[in-house]
Every structure is written in structure tokens, then in C-alpha cells.
């Protein structure tokens, strides 16, 4: 068996990064491996006083050097950070894999790669941000020129989840910083490692102190809550569970802060009878089981046309049972562990609940037994259910594990209604070879993102986000630039009229 993954020695103590310095604290918590349950390193928890120092440093940087940088200078700084990540690629991979237990190949192709691409994309897009201008003639004859200017929102608090740690942090830091904001960033308590390396990358790239501050800790009663309640924070960008979003919304209400929320999902995939069968099977494998189902965009509800239902269930089950689960560096491994043993208990709780609710477990439904050290890891089997009614809890609540339920459907109106019958509204997938149908049903789904005959990849200039419990607002491309900017309209009289 290969050696269980550990953090690089430099990450045995993970400190906060405030005002350009790495800051130790008295209070520390362990970062545990989901692969073997042992402590990987100690994390220095920020208290409210350190969060306050971070917010004040961010405010000084906003009014100081960063505030005076041109957009070109900010873009160059972000490119330098991306260069450092590229140079230290293997350390970032090691950090991401040790914290999450995911396959090395995924960390390479998705997590760390997107960390670099996010920063570069927004560095370049920021230079294209522009405003509006309107010329107006009033009934009085008065002519006006209106034009808008973009300014930073100010100090942005960014609270991130554990499922795609580096991707989420850079997805927010790229646009926030290119728009001239400064930041206080909190990674999930489950994934402090790549965040600590990201702070090192900002330091090494020579980004001025206070522009990017990192605080470690938890939510309630810890750094997360202190960030949302701090009066010096101007905006909060949060990705995580819908329930946490509701708590944060209440915390920021008194300060009437700007918010952007990317929250949970209970996404559907719809397979029509005319779909390319094999492509749809592979597509559902990817959309249901990538990252062990711990992607907000994963399909947990799959609706398959009745005429191909039995064949599809059999094909998907055979493919699923053959998926390799194991250590991050095993040949051909598709799925690593879940994020933690606690999360495994939650997922296994849903596996048991589904059976109580009357599901047929087509494949999986438990933990794999390896008979070696992998039995210490937070692994679960990829799982397929059938037979649940649409109102079962397992059909309505986000499991956030490698599981999907397959239901048959008979016609288009019915399936659109069932897809939309959800408290969430993040994403959907459609598998069909009928182009008209693809366009027709896609626009009827109450979600922020629809993929047709594919899943996950998209152009980063497009809007990303969800409706209903899945979030508020859109990020991506100009949508991010708009969220992270304060827009002022300036209205100028072309002629100064006495009575105007
Ligand atoms: P979570 O809500 O438990 O935690 C997210 C972050 O919020 C963590 O950093 C946590 O410490 C912090 N936090 C928790 N309580 C807080 C509080 N009261 N005040 C301030 N901060 C607080 O989410 P998670 O378990 O880390 O992530 C998984 C969830 O995130 C899933 O529901 C998933 O669907 C969702 N998610 C959504 C998207 C999206 O783009 N829509 C992307 C990734 C993850
Ligand atoms: O692809 C992205 O840009 C993105 N923010 C993905 C988030 C996935 C959620 O788990």
C-alpha cells in the first residue's frame, strides 16, 4: 500500500496571514486527514481581535498602496500570484490532497489548475471592465451627460467551503482584488492547508500588506462569525450550506452589507430516450460521483425516460460498481475519501434513511472493505437508489456524497415539473440529441446553470450561481466584476442653465 498522504513539513503549523505577516495564536485546532484520521498539522485559530486587526489592515491597504494601484498594476500582481502557484504546483497538490483525500489526478486537473486560471482570468477581465454613458436632453432643453464610474466595494469578507477549497478562494479573490477591493478570507476549518499556501503565494508575489488577509477558524463563535459581524466589512461573499447562508444573512442584516451567496443544490439530470446512451451513462457517472459527490453541482436526482429506464439503471450500476475507490495515487482511482469521518457519518445516515424511506439500493449503500490501511479512511461506496417517491427526504435534501436516485418519467412536461419541484435551484443537466428539446427544456428549469450533454466545465465569463435556496446573485465574468464594484453615476450639465 502507498504511504497515506501527509502535509508538507512546512505546513505542520498553519498560521494566519494578517497585514503581510504570518501570525501565531494561542488557540489551535488539529487538521485531521480523512485518509487515516491522524493529525496532519495544527491550525492557529483567529479570534475576534485578530479578525479586527485583519479588517483594519485591509482598510489601510484600501486607502493606501492598493487603492493607488492602477488596474494594470493589480493585474500584474494577480498574475505574479498565479505564477507562484504554478511554480509551487506540487506543494499545492499535496496540501489539497492531504486535506481532502481526493485523487491526485483531480487535484492536478481541476483544483490547482483552476486556482491558477481563476486568478489569471479575472486579472485580464478586470482590465476590460467599463461603465455606461448616456446623453440626455430634457424638455427644458437642458442637456446632460451621465456616466458611471466603478469603485471598489471596500473590505470584502470571503468565507469559503471545504469541497473545492483553492478553486473557491481564487474564484472570489481574483475578481474582488482586480476590482480594487481588499480582503479578509476564511477557508473552511477542514481545509486550512492550500489556504495557507495561497497566503504564502501572495506574500512571495510581493502583494502589499493588508490586501489579502487570511484568518483560520470556525463559523459560530469563531473567525467566521467575527467577520460577518464586523462593522468594518463592506461586503460578504460566502459559499457553503444554505442553512449557514441564512445565519450569515441575519448577521449582516444590521450592517446592510452587500452579499453574494453560492449555496447548496439538489440538482437533477434528465436523460431523454433520444440521448446518446453511452455518453449519458458516462455523463451521469461524472456528474454524480466526481469528488465523491461533494460538488454543489452534482446530480443527486436523475430522471430517465421510462422506455430506456431499466437498461440505463443496469448500465449505470455496472459502471458504478466498477469505479475504483482508494488512495489518491492509486492507478485508475476515480474516487478518494469523503472530507472527514464526521461527513461520512452524515452520508451514511442518508444511506440508512433511504432504505427506511423505501429505496431499492441498486449498488453501493455502505463503506468499502479493503482489508488494509484504507479501512481507516472516510471512504463510502458510490451508491445508486431507485424507488423513492418525489417527496422522500432523500429526494429533497442535499446529501453531498456519491449518490444518485434514478426515477423513470414519461413526458417532457412531467419531468420539467418534477425537476422544478425542489427548494433548491442551482444546476441541471439534459441528455438528448434533439436540439429543439434541449433549448426548450433548458429555459424551463428554475436553476442558474443548465448543461446540455456535458457537465461542470464552462466558460468562466458566464454567470454562475443559483436561485431559491441555492443562492443570491451571480459570480463569473462581468457578473463578478459588477458584484465586487460600487458604481457611481455622475450627471453633468452640458450647459449651465440658470433655472436648471
Ligand atoms: P458550511 O456552510 O458548513 O461552511 C462553509 C464556511 O462557512 C466554512 O468556512 C465555515 O467555517 C463557515 N461558517 C459556518 N458557520 C458560519 C457562521 N455562522 N458564520 C460565518 N461563517 C460560518 O459549508 P461546507 O460544509 O464547508 O460546504 C459544503 C456546502 O457548500 C454544500 O452545501 C455545498 O452545496 C455548498 N457549496 C455551494 C457552492 C456553490 O457554488 N453554490 C460551491 C461549493 C459548495
Ligand atoms: O466552477 C466554478 O467556478 C465553481 N465556483 C464551482 C463550484 C462548485 C461547487 O461545489
CSV table of N, CA and C in Angstrom, one decimal, residues 51 55 59 155-157 184 226-228 230-236 255 257:
chain,number,residue,atom,x,y,z
A,51,UNK,N,-9.3,39.0,13.9
A,51,UNK,CA,-10.2,39.4,12.7
A,51,UNK,C,-10.2,40.9,12.6
A,55,UNK,N,-9.2,43.2,9.4
A,55,UNK,CA,-10.1,44.2,8.8
A,55,UNK,C,-9.4,45.6,8.7
A,59,UNK,N,-8.4,47.7,5.5
A,59,UNK,CA,-8.9,49.1,5.3
A,59,UNK,C,-7.7,50.0,5.0
A,155,UNK,N,-13.7,46.6,1.9
A,155,UNK,CA,-13.2,45.4,2.6
A,155,UNK,C,-14.2,44.3,2.4
A,156,UNK,N,-13.7,43.2,1.7
A,156,UNK,CA,-14.6,42.1,1.4
A,156,UNK,C,-14.2,40.9,2.3
A,157,UNK,N,-15.2,40.4,3.0
A,157,UNK,CA,-15.0,39.2,3.7
A,157,UNK,C,-15.4,38.0,2.9
A,184,UNK,N,-10.5,39.9,3.6
A,184,UNK,CA,-10.2,39.0,4.7
A,184,UNK,C,-10.8,37.7,4.3
A,226,UNK,N,-17.1,36.4,13.6
A,226,UNK,CA,-16.5,37.7,13.8
A,226,UNK,C,-16.4,38.5,12.5
A,227,UNK,N,-16.2,37.8,11.4
A,227,UNK,CA,-16.1,38.5,10.1
A,227,UNK,C,-17.4,39.1,9.7
A,228,UNK,N,-18.5,38.3,9.9
A,228,UNK,CA,-19.8,38.7,9.4
A,228,UNK,C,-20.4,39.9,10.3
A,230,UNK,N,-18.4,42.1,11.8
A,230,UNK,CA,-17.5,43.3,11.9
A,230,UNK,C,-18.0,44.5,11.2
A,231,UNK,N,-18.2,45.6,11.8
A,231,UNK,CA,-18.7,46.8,11.1
A,231,UNK,C,-17.8,47.3,10.0
A,232,UNK,N,-16.5,47.0,10.0
A,232,UNK,CA,-15.6,47.5,9.0
A,232,UNK,C,-15.6,46.6,7.7
A,233,UNK,N,-16.4,45.6,7.7
A,233,UNK,CA,-16.5,44.8,6.5
A,233,UNK,C,-17.7,45.4,5.6
A,234,UNK,N,-17.4,45.6,4.3
A,234,UNK,CA,-18.4,46.2,3.5
A,234,UNK,C,-19.2,45.2,2.7
A,235,UNK,N,-18.7,44.0,2.5
A,235,UNK,CA,-19.4,43.0,1.7
A,235,UNK,C,-19.0,41.6,2.1
A,236,UNK,N,-19.9,40.7,2.0
A,236,UNK,CA,-19.6,39.3,2.3
A,236,UNK,C,-19.9,38.4,1.1
A,255,UNK,N,-25.8,45.6,9.4
A,255,UNK,CA,-24.9,46.4,8.7
A,255,UNK,C,-25.3,46.7,7.2
A,257,UNK,N,-25.0,44.9,4.6
A,257,UNK,CA,-23.8,44.7,3.7
A,257,UNK,C,-24.2,44.0,2.4
